[in-house]
PDB file of N, CA and C in Angstrom:
ATOM      1  N   UNK A  10     -21.948 -63.022 114.923  1.00 55.00           N
ATOM      2  CA  UNK A  10     -20.763 -64.198 114.467  1.00 55.00           C
ATOM      3  C   UNK A  10     -19.587 -63.957 114.985  1.00 55.00           C
ATOM      4  N   UNK A  11     -19.351 -64.982 115.969  1.00 74.00           N
ATOM      5  CA  UNK A  11     -18.173 -65.183 116.780  1.00 74.00           C
ATOM      6  C   UNK A  11     -17.716 -64.042 117.605  1.00 74.00           C
ATOM      7  N   UNK A  12     -18.854 -63.141 118.218  1.00 89.00           N
ATOM      8  CA  UNK A  12     -18.309 -61.825 118.876  1.00 89.00           C
ATOM      9  C   UNK A  12     -17.790 -60.805 117.815  1.00 89.00           C
ATOM     10  N   UNK A  13     -18.014 -60.684 116.495  1.00 91.00           N
ATOM     11  CA  UNK A  13     -17.840 -59.571 115.847  1.00 91.00           C
ATOM     12  C   UNK A  13     -18.882 -58.602 115.983  1.00 91.00           C
ATOM     13  N   UNK A  14     -18.325 -57.451 115.650  1.00 92.00           N
ATOM     14  CA  UNK A  14     -19.065 -56.199 116.070  1.00 92.00           C
ATOM     15  C   UNK A  14     -19.264 -55.521 114.330  1.00 92.00           C
ATOM     16  N   UNK A  15     -20.436 -55.124 114.144  1.00 93.00           N
ATOM     17  CA  UNK A  15     -20.750 -54.448 113.021  1.00 93.00           C
ATOM     18  C   UNK A  15     -20.607 -53.120 113.027  1.00 93.00           C
ATOM     19  N   UNK A  16     -19.877 -52.138 112.231  1.00 93.00           N
ATOM     20  CA  UNK A  16     -20.375 -50.654 112.234  1.00 93.00           C
ATOM     21  C   UNK A  16     -20.241 -50.352 111.018  1.00 93.00           C
ATOM     22  N   UNK A  17     -21.317 -49.308 111.246  1.00 94.00           N
ATOM     23  CA  UNK A  17     -21.613 -48.631 109.380  1.00 94.00           C
ATOM     24  C   UNK A  17     -20.955 -47.382 109.706  1.00 94.00           C
ATOM     25  N   UNK A  18     -20.117 -46.690 108.500  1.00 94.00           N
ATOM     26  CA  UNK A  18     -19.861 -45.655 108.519  1.00 94.00           C
ATOM     27  C   UNK A  18     -20.497 -44.919 107.465  1.00 94.00           C
ATOM     28  N   UNK A  19     -20.258 -43.619 107.074  1.00 93.00           N
ATOM     29  CA  UNK A  19     -20.447 -42.915 106.098  1.00 93.00           C
ATOM     30  C   UNK A  19     -19.584 -42.431 105.080  1.00 93.00           C
ATOM     31  N   UNK A  20     -19.054 -42.470 103.975  1.00 93.00           N
ATOM     32  CA  UNK A  20     -18.262 -41.748 102.985  1.00 93.00           C
ATOM     33  C   UNK A  20     -18.715 -40.859 102.141  1.00 93.00           C
ATOM     34  N   UNK A  21     -17.998 -40.205 101.451  1.00 93.00           N
ATOM     35  CA  UNK A  21     -18.816 -38.910 100.549  1.00 93.00           C
ATOM     36  C   UNK A  21     -18.890 -39.818  99.210  1.00 93.00           C
ATOM     37  N   UNK A  22     -19.920 -39.868  98.421  1.00 92.00           N
ATOM     38  CA  UNK A  22     -20.172 -40.478  97.288  1.00 92.00           C
ATOM     39  C   UNK A  22     -18.814 -40.631  96.358  1.00 92.00           C
ATOM     40  N   UNK A  23     -18.076 -39.147  96.316  1.00 90.00           N
ATOM     41  CA  UNK A  23     -17.094 -39.299  95.316  1.00 90.00           C
ATOM     42  C   UNK A  23     -15.728 -40.376  95.387  1.00 90.00           C
ATOM     43  N   UNK A  24     -16.122 -41.215  96.453  1.00 90.00           N
ATOM     44  CA  UNK A  24     -14.886 -42.187  97.027  1.00 90.00           C
ATOM     45  C   UNK A  24     -15.539 -43.661  96.931  1.00 90.00           C
ATOM     46  N   UNK A  25     -16.664 -43.606  96.175  1.00 89.00           N
ATOM     47  CA  UNK A  25     -17.476 -44.786  96.096  1.00 89.00           C
ATOM     48  C   UNK A  25     -16.580 -45.803  94.914  1.00 89.00           C
ATOM     49  N   UNK A  26     -15.988 -45.363  94.033  1.00 87.00           N
ATOM     50  CA  UNK A  26     -15.358 -45.863  93.215  1.00 87.00           C
ATOM     51  C   UNK A  26     -13.953 -46.447  93.964  1.00 87.00           C
ATOM     52  N   UNK A  27     -13.534 -46.371  95.061  1.00 88.00           N
ATOM     53  CA  UNK A  27     -12.310 -46.773  95.743  1.00 88.00           C
ATOM     54  C   UNK A  27     -12.753 -47.832  96.889  1.00 88.00           C
ATOM     55  N   UNK A  28     -14.031 -48.190  96.979  1.00 91.00           N
ATOM     56  CA  UNK A  28     -14.513 -49.148  97.876  1.00 91.00           C
ATOM     57  C   UNK A  28     -14.913 -50.401  97.118  1.00 91.00           C
ATOM     58  N   UNK A  29     -14.683 -51.937  97.496  1.00 89.00           N
ATOM     59  CA  UNK A  29     -15.353 -52.740  97.159  1.00 89.00           C
ATOM     60  C   UNK A  29     -15.354 -53.793  98.488  1.00 89.00           C
ATOM     61  N   UNK A  30     -16.342 -54.682  97.971  1.00 91.00           N
ATOM     62  CA  UNK A  30     -17.205 -55.321  99.024  1.00 91.00           C
ATOM     63  C   UNK A  30     -15.664 -56.286  99.353  1.00 91.00           C
ATOM     64  N   UNK A  31     -15.115 -56.558 100.286  1.00 91.00           N
ATOM     65  CA  UNK A  31     -14.320 -57.514 100.965  1.00 91.00           C
ATOM     66  C   UNK A  31     -12.710 -56.756 100.553  1.00 91.00           C
ATOM     67  N   UNK A  32     -12.927 -55.388 100.113  1.00 89.00           N
ATOM     68  CA  UNK A  32     -11.578 -54.537 100.277  1.00 89.00           C
ATOM     69  C   UNK A  32     -11.343 -53.841 101.276  1.00 89.00           C
ATOM     70  N   UNK A  33     -10.402 -53.098 101.680  1.00 91.00           N
ATOM     71  CA  UNK A  33      -9.755 -52.552 102.405  1.00 91.00           C
ATOM     72  C   UNK A  33     -10.046 -51.076 102.498  1.00 91.00           C
ATOM     73  N   UNK A  34     -10.076 -50.900 104.065  1.00 95.00           N
ATOM     74  CA  UNK A  34     -10.200 -49.213 104.231  1.00 95.00           C
ATOM     75  C   UNK A  34      -9.762 -48.707 105.872  1.00 95.00           C
ATOM     76  N   UNK A  35      -8.925 -47.836 105.544  1.00 95.00           N
ATOM     77  CA  UNK A  35      -8.405 -47.377 106.891  1.00 95.00           C
ATOM     78  C   UNK A  35      -8.959 -46.213 107.402  1.00 95.00           C
ATOM     79  N   UNK A  36      -9.387 -46.559 108.543  1.00 96.00           N
ATOM     80  CA  UNK A  36     -10.242 -45.565 109.400  1.00 96.00           C
ATOM     81  C   UNK A  36      -9.449 -45.403 110.890  1.00 96.00           C
ATOM     82  N   UNK A  37      -9.218 -43.881 110.606  1.00 95.00           N
ATOM     83  CA  UNK A  37      -8.298 -43.447 111.994  1.00 95.00           C
ATOM     84  C   UNK A  37      -7.272 -44.043 112.332  1.00 95.00           C
ATOM     85  N   UNK A  38      -6.800 -44.573 111.202  1.00 94.00           N
ATOM     86  CA  UNK A  38      -5.127 -45.513 111.108  1.00 94.00           C
ATOM     87  C   UNK A  38      -5.404 -46.796 111.086  1.00 94.00           C
ATOM     88  N   UNK A  39      -6.535 -47.041 111.323  1.00 95.00           N
ATOM     89  CA  UNK A  39      -6.813 -48.871 111.782  1.00 95.00           C
ATOM     90  C   UNK A  39      -7.350 -49.476 110.320  1.00 95.00           C
ATOM     91  N   UNK A  40      -6.572 -50.703 109.592  1.00 94.00           N
ATOM     92  CA  UNK A  40      -7.025 -50.947 108.486  1.00 94.00           C
ATOM     93  C   UNK A  40      -8.096 -51.932 108.701  1.00 94.00           C
ATOM     94  N   UNK A  41      -9.460 -51.577 108.092  1.00 94.00           N
ATOM     95  CA  UNK A  41     -10.272 -52.845 108.521  1.00 94.00           C
ATOM     96  C   UNK A  41     -10.813 -53.362 106.818  1.00 94.00           C
ATOM     97  N   UNK A  42     -11.764 -54.146 107.128  1.00 92.00           N
ATOM     98  CA  UNK A  42     -11.946 -55.044 105.631  1.00 92.00           C
ATOM     99  C   UNK A  42     -13.429 -54.517 105.746  1.00 92.00           C
ATOM    100  N   UNK A  43     -13.936 -54.199 104.434  1.00 94.00           N
ATOM    101  CA  UNK A  43     -15.730 -53.636 104.207  1.00 94.00           C
ATOM    102  C   UNK A  43     -16.026 -55.162 104.093  1.00 94.00           C
ATOM    103  N   UNK A  44     -17.324 -54.929 104.576  1.00 95.00           N
ATOM    104  CA  UNK A  44     -18.202 -56.061 104.975  1.00 95.00           C
ATOM    105  C   UNK A  44     -19.299 -55.837 103.990  1.00 95.00           C
ATOM    106  N   UNK A  45     -20.052 -54.508 103.879  1.00 96.00           N
ATOM    107  CA  UNK A  45     -20.788 -54.272 102.772  1.00 96.00           C
ATOM    108  C   UNK A  45     -20.979 -52.854 102.630  1.00 96.00           C
ATOM    109  N   UNK A  46     -21.657 -52.658 101.009  1.00 95.00           N
ATOM    110  CA  UNK A  46     -21.557 -51.403 100.793  1.00 95.00           C
ATOM    111  C   UNK A  46     -22.916 -50.799 100.276  1.00 95.00           C
ATOM    112  N   UNK A  47     -23.269 -49.559 100.459  1.00 93.00           N
ATOM    113  CA  UNK A  47     -24.533 -49.217  99.767  1.00 93.00           C
ATOM    114  C   UNK A  47     -24.395 -47.682  99.732  1.00 93.00           C
ATOM    115  N   UNK A  48     -25.146 -47.143  98.284  1.00 90.00           N
ATOM    116  CA  UNK A  48     -24.802 -46.264  97.753  1.00 90.00           C
ATOM    117  C   UNK A  48     -26.190 -45.159  98.266  1.00 90.00           C
ATOM    118  N   UNK A  49     -25.650 -44.147  98.570  1.00 90.00           N
ATOM    119  CA  UNK A  49     -27.100 -43.199  99.089  1.00 90.00           C
ATOM    120  C   UNK A  49     -26.874 -41.877  98.154  1.00 90.00           C
ATOM    121  N   UNK A  50     -27.409 -41.710  96.799  1.00 85.00           N
ATOM    122  CA  UNK A  50     -27.127 -40.799  96.105  1.00 85.00           C
ATOM    123  C   UNK A  50     -28.348 -39.399  97.030  1.00 85.00           C
ATOM    124  N   UNK A  51     -29.281 -40.225  97.626  1.00 86.00           N
ATOM    125  CA  UNK A  51     -30.063 -38.632  98.152  1.00 86.00           C
ATOM    126  C   UNK A  51     -28.866 -37.997  99.053  1.00 86.00           C
ATOM    127  N   UNK A  52     -27.929 -38.152  99.886  1.00 87.00           N
ATOM    128  CA  UNK A  52     -27.215 -37.748 100.705  1.00 87.00           C
ATOM    129  C   UNK A  52     -25.795 -37.746 100.161  1.00 87.00           C
ATOM    130  N   UNK A  53     -25.672 -38.136  98.953  1.00 91.00           N
ATOM    131  CA  UNK A  53     -24.161 -38.031  98.416  1.00 91.00           C
ATOM    132  C   UNK A  53     -23.437 -38.732  99.041  1.00 91.00           C
ATOM    133  N   UNK A  54     -23.930 -39.863  99.842  1.00 90.00           N
ATOM    134  CA  UNK A  54     -22.594 -40.848 100.768  1.00 90.00           C
ATOM    135  C   UNK A  54     -22.879 -42.290 100.350  1.00 90.00           C
ATOM    136  N   UNK A  55     -21.749 -42.927 100.661  1.00 95.00           N
ATOM    137  CA  UNK A  55     -22.119 -44.280 100.164  1.00 95.00           C
ATOM    138  C   UNK A  55     -21.694 -44.925 101.812  1.00 95.00           C
ATOM    139  N   UNK A  56     -22.443 -45.798 102.306  1.00 95.00           N
ATOM    140  CA  UNK A  56     -22.777 -46.267 103.882  1.00 95.00           C
ATOM    141  C   UNK A  56     -21.712 -47.741 103.529  1.00 95.00           C
ATOM    142  N   UNK A  57     -20.517 -47.500 104.715  1.00 96.00           N
ATOM    143  CA  UNK A  57     -19.847 -49.094 104.533  1.00 96.00           C
ATOM    144  C   UNK A  57     -19.875 -49.304 105.648  1.00 96.00           C
ATOM    145  N   UNK A  58     -20.108 -50.564 105.561  1.00 97.00           N
ATOM    146  CA  UNK A  58     -20.395 -51.604 106.668  1.00 97.00           C
ATOM    147  C   UNK A  58     -19.175 -52.278 107.102  1.00 97.00           C
ATOM    148  N   UNK A  59     -18.310 -52.160 108.589  1.00 95.00           N
ATOM    149  CA  UNK A  59     -17.286 -52.702 108.833  1.00 95.00           C
ATOM    150  C   UNK A  59     -17.529 -54.135 109.632  1.00 95.00           C
ATOM    151  N   UNK A  60     -16.797 -55.034 109.582  1.00 91.00           N
ATOM    152  CA  UNK A  60     -16.887 -56.124 110.604  1.00 91.00           C
ATOM    153  C   UNK A  60     -15.698 -56.208 111.373  1.00 91.00           C
ATOM    154  N   UNK A  61     -15.893 -55.959 112.662  1.00 93.00           N
ATOM    155  CA  UNK A  61     -14.652 -55.661 113.689  1.00 93.00           C
ATOM    156  C   UNK A  61     -14.630 -56.861 114.470  1.00 93.00           C
ATOM    157  N   UNK A  62     -13.386 -57.696 114.595  1.00 93.00           N
ATOM    158  CA  UNK A  62     -13.271 -58.564 115.296  1.00 93.00           C
ATOM    159  C   UNK A  62     -12.864 -58.293 116.573  1.00 93.00           C
ATOM    160  N   UNK A  63     -13.246 -59.032 117.640  1.00 94.00           N
ATOM    161  CA  UNK A  63     -12.817 -58.746 119.362  1.00 94.00           C
ATOM    162  C   UNK A  63     -11.550 -58.218 119.661  1.00 94.00           C
ATOM    163  N   UNK A  64     -10.568 -58.712 118.679  1.00 94.00           N
ATOM    164  CA  UNK A  64      -8.992 -58.234 119.127  1.00 94.00           C
ATOM    165  C   UNK A  64      -8.603 -56.628 118.615  1.00 94.00           C
ATOM    166  N   UNK A  65      -9.343 -56.381 117.382  1.00 94.00           N
ATOM    167  CA  UNK A  65      -9.234 -54.968 116.897  1.00 94.00           C
ATOM    168  C   UNK A  65     -10.138 -53.936 117.865  1.00 94.00           C
ATOM    169  N   UNK A  66     -11.371 -54.458 118.552  1.00 93.00           N
ATOM    170  CA  UNK A  66     -12.192 -53.506 119.602  1.00 93.00           C
ATOM    171  C   UNK A  66     -11.081 -53.352 120.435  1.00 93.00           C
ATOM    172  N   UNK A  67     -10.498 -54.749 121.092  1.00 94.00           N
ATOM    173  CA  UNK A  67      -9.729 -54.590 122.332  1.00 94.00           C
ATOM    174  C   UNK A  67      -8.519 -53.823 122.143  1.00 94.00           C
ATOM    175  N   UNK A  68      -7.752 -53.547 120.822  1.00 96.00           N
ATOM    176  CA  UNK A  68      -6.765 -53.081 120.677  1.00 96.00           C
ATOM    177  C   UNK A  68      -6.401 -51.819 119.793  1.00 96.00           C
ATOM    178  N   UNK A  69      -7.433 -51.336 119.731  1.00 96.00           N
ATOM    179  CA  UNK A  69      -7.913 -49.881 119.249  1.00 96.00           C
ATOM    180  C   UNK A  69      -8.934 -49.005 119.901  1.00 96.00           C
ATOM    181  N   UNK A  70      -8.964 -47.897 119.214  1.00 93.00           N
ATOM    182  CA  UNK A  70      -9.958 -46.862 120.222  1.00 93.00           C
ATOM    183  C   UNK A  70     -11.326 -46.948 119.156  1.00 93.00           C
ATOM    184  N   UNK A  71     -11.476 -48.055 118.033  1.00 93.00           N
ATOM    185  CA  UNK A  71     -12.540 -47.953 117.087  1.00 93.00           C
ATOM    186  C   UNK A  71     -13.805 -47.775 117.812  1.00 93.00           C
ATOM    187  N   UNK A  72     -13.801 -48.812 118.828  1.00 89.00           N
ATOM    188  CA  UNK A  72     -15.481 -49.015 119.755  1.00 89.00           C
ATOM    189  C   UNK A  72     -15.502 -47.626 120.740  1.00 89.00           C
ATOM    190  N   UNK A  73     -14.875 -46.488 120.494  1.00 91.00           N
ATOM    191  CA  UNK A  73     -15.084 -45.902 121.383  1.00 91.00           C
ATOM    192  C   UNK A  73     -15.856 -44.474 120.434  1.00 91.00           C
ATOM    193  N   UNK A  74     -15.946 -44.791 119.250  1.00 90.00           N
ATOM    194  CA  UNK A  74     -16.259 -43.936 118.401  1.00 90.00           C
ATOM    195  C   UNK A  74     -18.092 -43.758 118.211  1.00 90.00           C
ATOM    196  N   UNK A  75     -18.313 -42.371 118.231  1.00 90.00           N
ATOM    197  CA  UNK A  75     -19.886 -42.253 118.261  1.00 90.00           C
ATOM    198  C   UNK A  75     -20.294 -41.446 117.019  1.00 90.00           C
ATOM    199  N   UNK A  76     -21.673 -41.882 116.681  1.00 90.00           N
ATOM    200  CA  UNK A  76     -22.517 -41.137 115.574  1.00 90.00           C
ATOM    201  C   UNK A  76     -21.939 -39.573 115.527  1.00 90.00           C
ATOM    202  N   UNK A  77     -21.934 -39.403 114.245  1.00 90.00           N
ATOM    203  CA  UNK A  77     -21.405 -37.703 114.257  1.00 90.00           C
ATOM    204  C   UNK A  77     -19.954 -37.297 114.850  1.00 90.00           C
ATOM    205  N   UNK A  78     -19.157 -38.598 115.010  1.00 92.00           N
ATOM    206  CA  UNK A  78     -17.686 -38.235 115.291  1.00 92.00           C
ATOM    207  C   UNK A  78     -16.924 -38.238 113.844  1.00 92.00           C
ATOM    208  N   UNK A  79     -15.822 -37.076 113.801  1.00 93.00           N
ATOM    209  CA  UNK A  79     -15.449 -37.269 112.642  1.00 93.00           C
ATOM    210  C   UNK A  79     -14.151 -38.525 112.290  1.00 93.00           C
ATOM    211  N   UNK A  80     -14.066 -38.941 111.434  1.00 94.00           N
ATOM    212  CA  UNK A  80     -13.214 -39.586 110.921  1.00 94.00           C
ATOM    213  C   UNK A  80     -12.561 -39.506 109.647  1.00 94.00           C
ATOM    214  N   UNK A  81     -11.030 -40.158 109.940  1.00 94.00           N
ATOM    215  CA  UNK A  81      -9.801 -40.034 109.007  1.00 94.00           C
ATOM    216  C   UNK A  81     -10.176 -41.154 108.214  1.00 94.00           C
ATOM    217  N   UNK A  82     -10.405 -40.860 106.750  1.00 95.00           N
ATOM    218  CA  UNK A  82     -10.567 -42.289 106.071  1.00 95.00           C
ATOM    219  C   UNK A  82      -9.253 -42.407 105.040  1.00 95.00           C
ATOM    220  N   UNK A  83      -9.178 -43.278 104.554  1.00 93.00           N
ATOM    221  CA  UNK A  83      -7.825 -43.660 103.562  1.00 93.00           C
ATOM    222  C   UNK A  83      -8.268 -45.074 102.781  1.00 93.00           C
ATOM    223  N   UNK A  84      -8.061 -44.911 101.720  1.00 90.00           N
ATOM    224  CA  UNK A  84      -8.750 -45.940 100.930  1.00 90.00           C
ATOM    225  C   UNK A  84      -7.501 -46.551 100.137  1.00 90.00           C
ATOM    226  N   UNK A  85      -7.796 -48.130  99.783  1.00 82.00           N
ATOM    227  CA  UNK A  85      -6.610 -48.790  99.380  1.00 82.00           C
ATOM    228  C   UNK A  85      -5.646 -48.268  98.212  1.00 82.00           C
ATOM    229  N   UNK A  86      -4.590 -48.461  98.355  1.00 79.00           N
ATOM    230  CA  UNK A  86      -3.734 -47.914  97.226  1.00 79.00           C
ATOM    231  C   UNK A  86      -3.884 -48.764  96.154  1.00 79.00           C
ATOM    232  N   UNK A  87      -3.936 -49.814  95.608  1.00 78.00           N
ATOM    233  CA  UNK A  87      -4.146 -50.773  94.826  1.00 78.00           C
ATOM    234  C   UNK A  87      -5.587 -49.817  94.047  1.00 78.00           C
ATOM    235  N   UNK A  88      -6.238 -49.618  94.662  1.00 74.00           N
ATOM    236  CA  UNK A  88      -7.219 -48.766  93.886  1.00 74.00           C
ATOM    237  C   UNK A  88      -7.427 -47.704  93.369  1.00 74.00           C
ATOM    238  N   UNK A  89      -6.487 -46.888  94.328  1.00 74.00           N
ATOM    239  CA  UNK A  89      -6.194 -45.473  93.666  1.00 74.00           C
ATOM    240  C   UNK A  89      -4.880 -45.695  92.203  1.00 74.00           C
ATOM    241  N   UNK A  90      -4.122 -46.500  92.593  1.00 76.00           N
ATOM    242  CA  UNK A  90      -3.551 -46.720  91.096  1.00 76.00           C
ATOM    243  C   UNK A  90      -4.218 -47.229  90.070  1.00 76.00           C
ATOM    244  N   UNK A  91      -5.031 -47.994  90.320  1.00 76.00           N
ATOM    245  CA  UNK A  91      -5.985 -48.453  89.172  1.00 76.00           C
ATOM    246  C   UNK A  91      -6.763 -47.518  88.264  1.00 76.00           C
ATOM    247  N   UNK A  92      -7.360 -46.390  89.165  1.00 73.00           N
ATOM    248  CA  UNK A  92      -8.024 -45.245  88.777  1.00 73.00           C
ATOM    249  C   UNK A  92      -7.237 -44.168  88.280  1.00 73.00           C
ATOM    250  N   UNK A  93      -6.054 -44.082  88.605  1.00 72.00           N
ATOM    251  CA  UNK A  93      -4.873 -43.364  88.375  1.00 72.00           C
ATOM    252  C   UNK A  93      -4.686 -43.549  86.703  1.00 72.00           C
ATOM    253  N   UNK A  94      -4.333 -45.059  86.737  1.00 74.00           N
ATOM    254  CA  UNK A  94      -4.025 -45.259  85.245  1.00 74.00           C
ATOM    255  C   UNK A  94      -5.103 -45.379  84.221  1.00 74.00           C
ATOM    256  N   UNK A  95      -6.449 -45.322  84.783  1.00 71.00           N
ATOM    257  CA  UNK A  95      -7.511 -45.206  83.881  1.00 71.00           C
ATOM    258  C   UNK A  95      -7.554 -43.991  83.477  1.00 71.00           C
ATOM    259  N   UNK A  96      -7.005 -42.845  84.051  1.00 70.00           N
ATOM    260  CA  UNK A  96      -7.631 -41.234  83.703  1.00 70.00           C
ATOM    261  C   UNK A  96      -6.431 -41.012  83.402  1.00 70.00           C
ATOM    262  N   UNK A  97      -5.234 -41.261  82.862  1.00 69.00           N
ATOM    263  CA  UNK A  97      -4.437 -40.689  82.233  1.00 69.00           C
ATOM    264  C   UNK A  97      -3.360 -41.276  80.952  1.00 69.00           C
ATOM    265  N   UNK A  98      -2.863 -40.838  80.276  1.00 56.00           N
ATOM    266  CA  UNK A  98      -2.323 -41.757  79.473  1.00 56.00           C
ATOM    267  C   UNK A  98      -0.826 -41.265  79.234  1.00 56.00           C
ATOM    268  N   UNK A  99       0.292 -42.080  78.838  1.00 56.00           N
ATOM    269  CA  UNK A  99       1.564 -41.473  78.840  1.00 56.00           C
ATOM    270  C   UNK A  99       1.741 -41.083  77.176  1.00 56.00           C
ATOM    271  N   UNK A 100       1.916 -39.989  77.575  1.00 49.00           N
ATOM    272  CA  UNK A 100       2.669 -38.784  75.989  1.00 49.00           C
ATOM    273  C   UNK A 100       3.842 -39.864  76.170  1.00 49.00           C
ATOM    274  N   UNK A 101       4.291 -38.830  74.489  1.00 49.00           N
ATOM    275  CA  UNK A 101       5.593 -39.774  74.072  1.00 49.00           C
ATOM    276  C   UNK A 101       6.608 -38.714  74.583  1.00 49.00           C
ATOM    277  N   UNK A 102       6.310 -37.498  75.215  1.00 55.00           N
ATOM    278  CA  UNK A 102       7.457 -36.725  75.753  1.00 55.00           C
ATOM    279  C   UNK A 102       7.420 -37.031  77.356  1.00 55.00           C
ATOM    280  N   UNK A 103       6.982 -38.214  77.871  1.00 57.00           N
ATOM    281  CA  UNK A 103       7.148 -38.451  79.134  1.00 57.00           C
ATOM    282  C   UNK A 103       6.109 -37.813  80.310  1.00 57.00           C
ATOM    283  N   UNK A 104       5.477 -37.119  79.598  1.00 63.00           N
ATOM    284  CA  UNK A 104       4.311 -36.246  80.630  1.00 63.00           C
ATOM    285  C   UNK A 104       2.855 -37.099  80.608  1.00 63.00           C
ATOM    286  N   UNK A 105       2.337 -36.662  81.836  1.00 61.00           N
ATOM    287  CA  UNK A 105       0.938 -37.349  81.579  1.00 61.00           C
ATOM    288  C   UNK A 105       0.203 -36.336  81.573  1.00 61.00           C
ATOM    289  N   UNK A 106      -1.208 -36.691  80.827  1.00 61.00           N
ATOM    290  CA  UNK A 106      -2.226 -36.001  81.136  1.00 61.00           C
ATOM    291  C   UNK A 106      -3.445 -36.265  80.965  1.00 61.00           C
ATOM    292  N   UNK A 107      -4.302 -35.795  81.534  1.00 57.00           N
ATOM    293  CA  UNK A 107      -6.060 -36.556  81.780  1.00 57.00           C
ATOM    294  C   UNK A 107      -6.658 -36.691  80.498  1.00 57.00           C
ATOM    295  N   UNK A 108      -7.226 -37.932  80.397  1.00 53.00           N
ATOM    296  CA  UNK A 108      -7.848 -38.367  79.305  1.00 53.00           C
ATOM    297  C   UNK A 108      -9.321 -37.470  79.420  1.00 53.00           C
TER     298      UNK A 108
END
């Protein structure tokens, strides 16, 4: 598709709730869009397909990554806020506790 490169990475399954189709993920400091997702329970991972445009390949080092390279992943902050608000309730004294 117009020179787009597709890259699939694995993330721990515990992060699956922070990933959505067409959402954002940051890989080694590079903000990318999630093109597709597939959960792999047997390996406790979620496979994340990324669609990388030619400019991103040229301007970053993402194209130099090899299978097995460690990656630093950061997940969309809005998703984190939603999960946090779901998992806590505000008590009358201003403190939070897990539900």
